[in-house]
CSV table of C-alpha atoms in Angstrom, one decimal:
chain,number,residue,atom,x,y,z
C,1,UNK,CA,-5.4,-1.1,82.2
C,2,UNK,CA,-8.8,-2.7,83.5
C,3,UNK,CA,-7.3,-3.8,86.4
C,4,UNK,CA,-6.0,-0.4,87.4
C,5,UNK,CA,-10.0,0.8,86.7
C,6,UNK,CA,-9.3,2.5,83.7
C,7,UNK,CA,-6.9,4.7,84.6
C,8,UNK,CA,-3.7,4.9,82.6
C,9,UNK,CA,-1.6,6.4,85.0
C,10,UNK,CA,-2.1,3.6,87.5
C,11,UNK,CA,-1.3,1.0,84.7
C,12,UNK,CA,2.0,2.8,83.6
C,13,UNK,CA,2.8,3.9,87.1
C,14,UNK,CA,2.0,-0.2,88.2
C,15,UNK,CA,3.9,-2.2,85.5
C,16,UNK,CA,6.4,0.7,85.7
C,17,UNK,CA,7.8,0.5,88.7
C,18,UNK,CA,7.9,-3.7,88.4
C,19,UNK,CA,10.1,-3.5,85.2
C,20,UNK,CA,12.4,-0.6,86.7
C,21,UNK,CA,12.9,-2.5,89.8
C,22,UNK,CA,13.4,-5.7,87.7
C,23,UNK,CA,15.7,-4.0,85.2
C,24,UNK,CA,17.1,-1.8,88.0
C,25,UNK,CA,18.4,-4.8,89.4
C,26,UNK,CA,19.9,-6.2,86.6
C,27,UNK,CA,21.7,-3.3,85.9
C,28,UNK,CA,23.0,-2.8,89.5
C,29,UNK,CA,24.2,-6.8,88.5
C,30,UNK,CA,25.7,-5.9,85.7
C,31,UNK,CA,27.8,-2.8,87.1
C,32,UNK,CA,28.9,-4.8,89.8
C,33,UNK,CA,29.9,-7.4,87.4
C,34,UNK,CA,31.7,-5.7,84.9
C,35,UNK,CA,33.0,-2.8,86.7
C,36,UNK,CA,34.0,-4.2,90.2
C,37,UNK,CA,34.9,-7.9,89.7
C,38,UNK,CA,36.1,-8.0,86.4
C,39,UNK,CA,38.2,-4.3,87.8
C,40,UNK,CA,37.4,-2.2,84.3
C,41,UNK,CA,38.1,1.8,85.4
C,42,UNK,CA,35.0,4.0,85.7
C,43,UNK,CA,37.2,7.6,84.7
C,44,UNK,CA,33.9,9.5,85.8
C,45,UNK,CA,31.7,9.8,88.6
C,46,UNK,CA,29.8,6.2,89.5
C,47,UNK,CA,26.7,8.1,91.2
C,48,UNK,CA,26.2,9.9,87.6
C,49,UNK,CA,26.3,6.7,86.4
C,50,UNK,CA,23.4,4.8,88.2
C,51,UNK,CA,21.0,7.9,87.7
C,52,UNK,CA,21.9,7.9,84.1
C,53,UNK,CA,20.9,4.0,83.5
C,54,UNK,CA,18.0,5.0,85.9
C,55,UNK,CA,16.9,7.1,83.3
C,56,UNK,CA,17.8,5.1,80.5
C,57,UNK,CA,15.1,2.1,82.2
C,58,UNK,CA,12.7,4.4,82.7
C,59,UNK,CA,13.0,5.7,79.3
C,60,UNK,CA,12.6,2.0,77.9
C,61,UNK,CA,9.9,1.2,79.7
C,62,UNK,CA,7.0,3.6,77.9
C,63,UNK,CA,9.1,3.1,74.6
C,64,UNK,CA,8.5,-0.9,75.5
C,65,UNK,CA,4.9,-0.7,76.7
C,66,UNK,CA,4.0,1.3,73.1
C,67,UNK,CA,5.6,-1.1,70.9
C,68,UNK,CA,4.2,-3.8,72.9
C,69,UNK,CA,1.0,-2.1,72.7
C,70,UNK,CA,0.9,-2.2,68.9
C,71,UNK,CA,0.5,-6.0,68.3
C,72,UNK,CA,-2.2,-8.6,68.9
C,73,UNK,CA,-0.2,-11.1,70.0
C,74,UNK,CA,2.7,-11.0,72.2
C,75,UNK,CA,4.4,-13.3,69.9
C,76,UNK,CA,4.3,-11.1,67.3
C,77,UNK,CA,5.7,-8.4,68.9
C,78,UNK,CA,8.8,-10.5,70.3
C,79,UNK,CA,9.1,-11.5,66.8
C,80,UNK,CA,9.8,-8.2,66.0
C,81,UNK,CA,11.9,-6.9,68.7
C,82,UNK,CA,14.0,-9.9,68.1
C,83,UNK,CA,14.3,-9.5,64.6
C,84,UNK,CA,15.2,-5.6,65.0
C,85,UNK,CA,17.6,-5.6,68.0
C,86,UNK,CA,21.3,-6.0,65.8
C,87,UNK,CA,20.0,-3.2,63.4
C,88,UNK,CA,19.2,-1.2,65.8
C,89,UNK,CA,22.2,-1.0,67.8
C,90,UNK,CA,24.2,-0.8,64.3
C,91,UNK,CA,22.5,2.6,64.1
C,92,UNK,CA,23.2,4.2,67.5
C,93,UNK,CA,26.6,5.2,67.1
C,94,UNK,CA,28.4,2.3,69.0
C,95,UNK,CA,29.1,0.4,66.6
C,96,UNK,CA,29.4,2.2,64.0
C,97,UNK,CA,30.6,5.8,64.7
C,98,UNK,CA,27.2,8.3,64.4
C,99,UNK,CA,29.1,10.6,62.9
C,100,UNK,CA,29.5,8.6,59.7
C,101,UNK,CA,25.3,7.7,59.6
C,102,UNK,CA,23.8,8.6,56.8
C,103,UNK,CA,21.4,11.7,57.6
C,104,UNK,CA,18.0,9.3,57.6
C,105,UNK,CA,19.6,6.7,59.7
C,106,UNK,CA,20.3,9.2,62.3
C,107,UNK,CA,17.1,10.8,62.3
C,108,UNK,CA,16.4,6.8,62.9
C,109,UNK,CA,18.6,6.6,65.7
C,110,UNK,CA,17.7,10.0,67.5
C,111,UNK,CA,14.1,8.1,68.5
C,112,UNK,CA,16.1,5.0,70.3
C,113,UNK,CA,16.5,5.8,73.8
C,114,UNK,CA,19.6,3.5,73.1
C,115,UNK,CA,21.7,6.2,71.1
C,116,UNK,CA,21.3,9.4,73.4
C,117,UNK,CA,22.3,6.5,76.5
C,118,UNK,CA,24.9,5.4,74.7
C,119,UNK,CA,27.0,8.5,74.0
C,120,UNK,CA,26.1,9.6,77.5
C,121,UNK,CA,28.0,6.5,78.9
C,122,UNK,CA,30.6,6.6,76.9
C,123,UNK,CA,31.2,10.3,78.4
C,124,UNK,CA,30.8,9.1,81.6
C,125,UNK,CA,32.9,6.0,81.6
C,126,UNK,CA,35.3,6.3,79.2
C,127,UNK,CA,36.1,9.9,79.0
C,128,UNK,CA,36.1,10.6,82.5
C,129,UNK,CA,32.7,13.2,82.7
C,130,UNK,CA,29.8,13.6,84.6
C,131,UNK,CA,26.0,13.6,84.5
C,132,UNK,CA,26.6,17.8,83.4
C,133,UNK,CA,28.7,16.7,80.5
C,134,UNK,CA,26.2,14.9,79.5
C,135,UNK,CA,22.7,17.3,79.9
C,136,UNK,CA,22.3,17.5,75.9
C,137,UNK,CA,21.7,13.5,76.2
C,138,UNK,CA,19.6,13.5,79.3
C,139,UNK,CA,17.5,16.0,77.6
C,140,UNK,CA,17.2,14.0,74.9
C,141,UNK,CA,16.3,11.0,77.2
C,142,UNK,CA,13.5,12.5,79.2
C,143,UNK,CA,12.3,14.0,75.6
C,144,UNK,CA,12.0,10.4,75.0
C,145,UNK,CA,10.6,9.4,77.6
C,146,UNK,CA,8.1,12.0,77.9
C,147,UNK,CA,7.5,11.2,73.8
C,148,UNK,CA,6.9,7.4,74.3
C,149,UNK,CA,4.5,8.2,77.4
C,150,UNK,CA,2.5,9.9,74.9
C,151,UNK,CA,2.1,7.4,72.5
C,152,UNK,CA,1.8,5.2,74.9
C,153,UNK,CA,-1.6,6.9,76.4
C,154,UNK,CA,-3.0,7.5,73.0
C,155,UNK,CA,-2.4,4.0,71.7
C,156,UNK,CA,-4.4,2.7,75.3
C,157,UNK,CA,-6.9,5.1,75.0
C,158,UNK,CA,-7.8,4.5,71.7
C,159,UNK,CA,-7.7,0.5,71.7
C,160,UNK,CA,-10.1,0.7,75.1
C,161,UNK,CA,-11.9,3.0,73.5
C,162,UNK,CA,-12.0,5.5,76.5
């Protein structure tokens, strides 16, 4: 944040677009992986599929920085994330199916970028559908996103005291 002069949209916009080419890449790795050489059927349409993770990255990424953003120590916050990642995929529907949640566990899961990518991917892969059977999720991602962003700016602002 200093070294961008102060300016939180040149921070985000900076370690941004490091992490979604980083992650970008291996999620490009990982679809060529599991989809090509290991020959596991994509029913729906591929192109819907890389914007879909695209958006999934660059929902992470805010959600990422704010958590991060929230501890002292780096360690700390790997601690956590560590410590929170099995629960928190048991809660996204995956797993377990969402429908069958309790009512304060999805509540829960509706602020993880995870459960609206999820469901998206499963339409998209499994049942054969596109990015438009999916606009209720990607809605719910860039709600996210736009969410996390947010917090993200408030919880800078506030410990730079700006």
């Amino acid at each position: 944040y200093q070294l961008a002069g102060n300016r939180f949209t040149i921070a985000f916009a900076g370690k941004g677009a490091f992490y979604f080419v980083l992650y970008g890449i291996y999620a490009l790795f990982f679809l060529t992986v599991n989809f090509t050489i290991l020959t596991l059927p994509v029913r729906g349409d591929y192109f819907s599929l890389v914007l879909l993770i695209g958006l999934f990255i660059a929902t992470l990424i805010p959600m990422a920085l704010w958590l991060g953003s929230l501890f002292k120590t780096t360690l700390l916050a790997v601690q956590l994330m560590g410590f929170s990642t099995y629960p928190f995929f048991l809660i996204t529907g995956y797993a377990w199916p969402y429908e069958e949640l309790p009512f304060f566990l999805k509540a829960l899961s509706s602020l993880l970028p995870t459960t609206p990518f999820l469901q998206a991917y499963t339409t998209i892969v499994q049942q054969g559908g596109g990015l438009w059977q999916a606009i209720p999720q990607v809605v719910h991602l860039s709600a996210l996103w736009l969410a996390y962003a947010i917090l993200l700016a408030i919880n800078v602002r506030r410990s730079y005291k700006v």
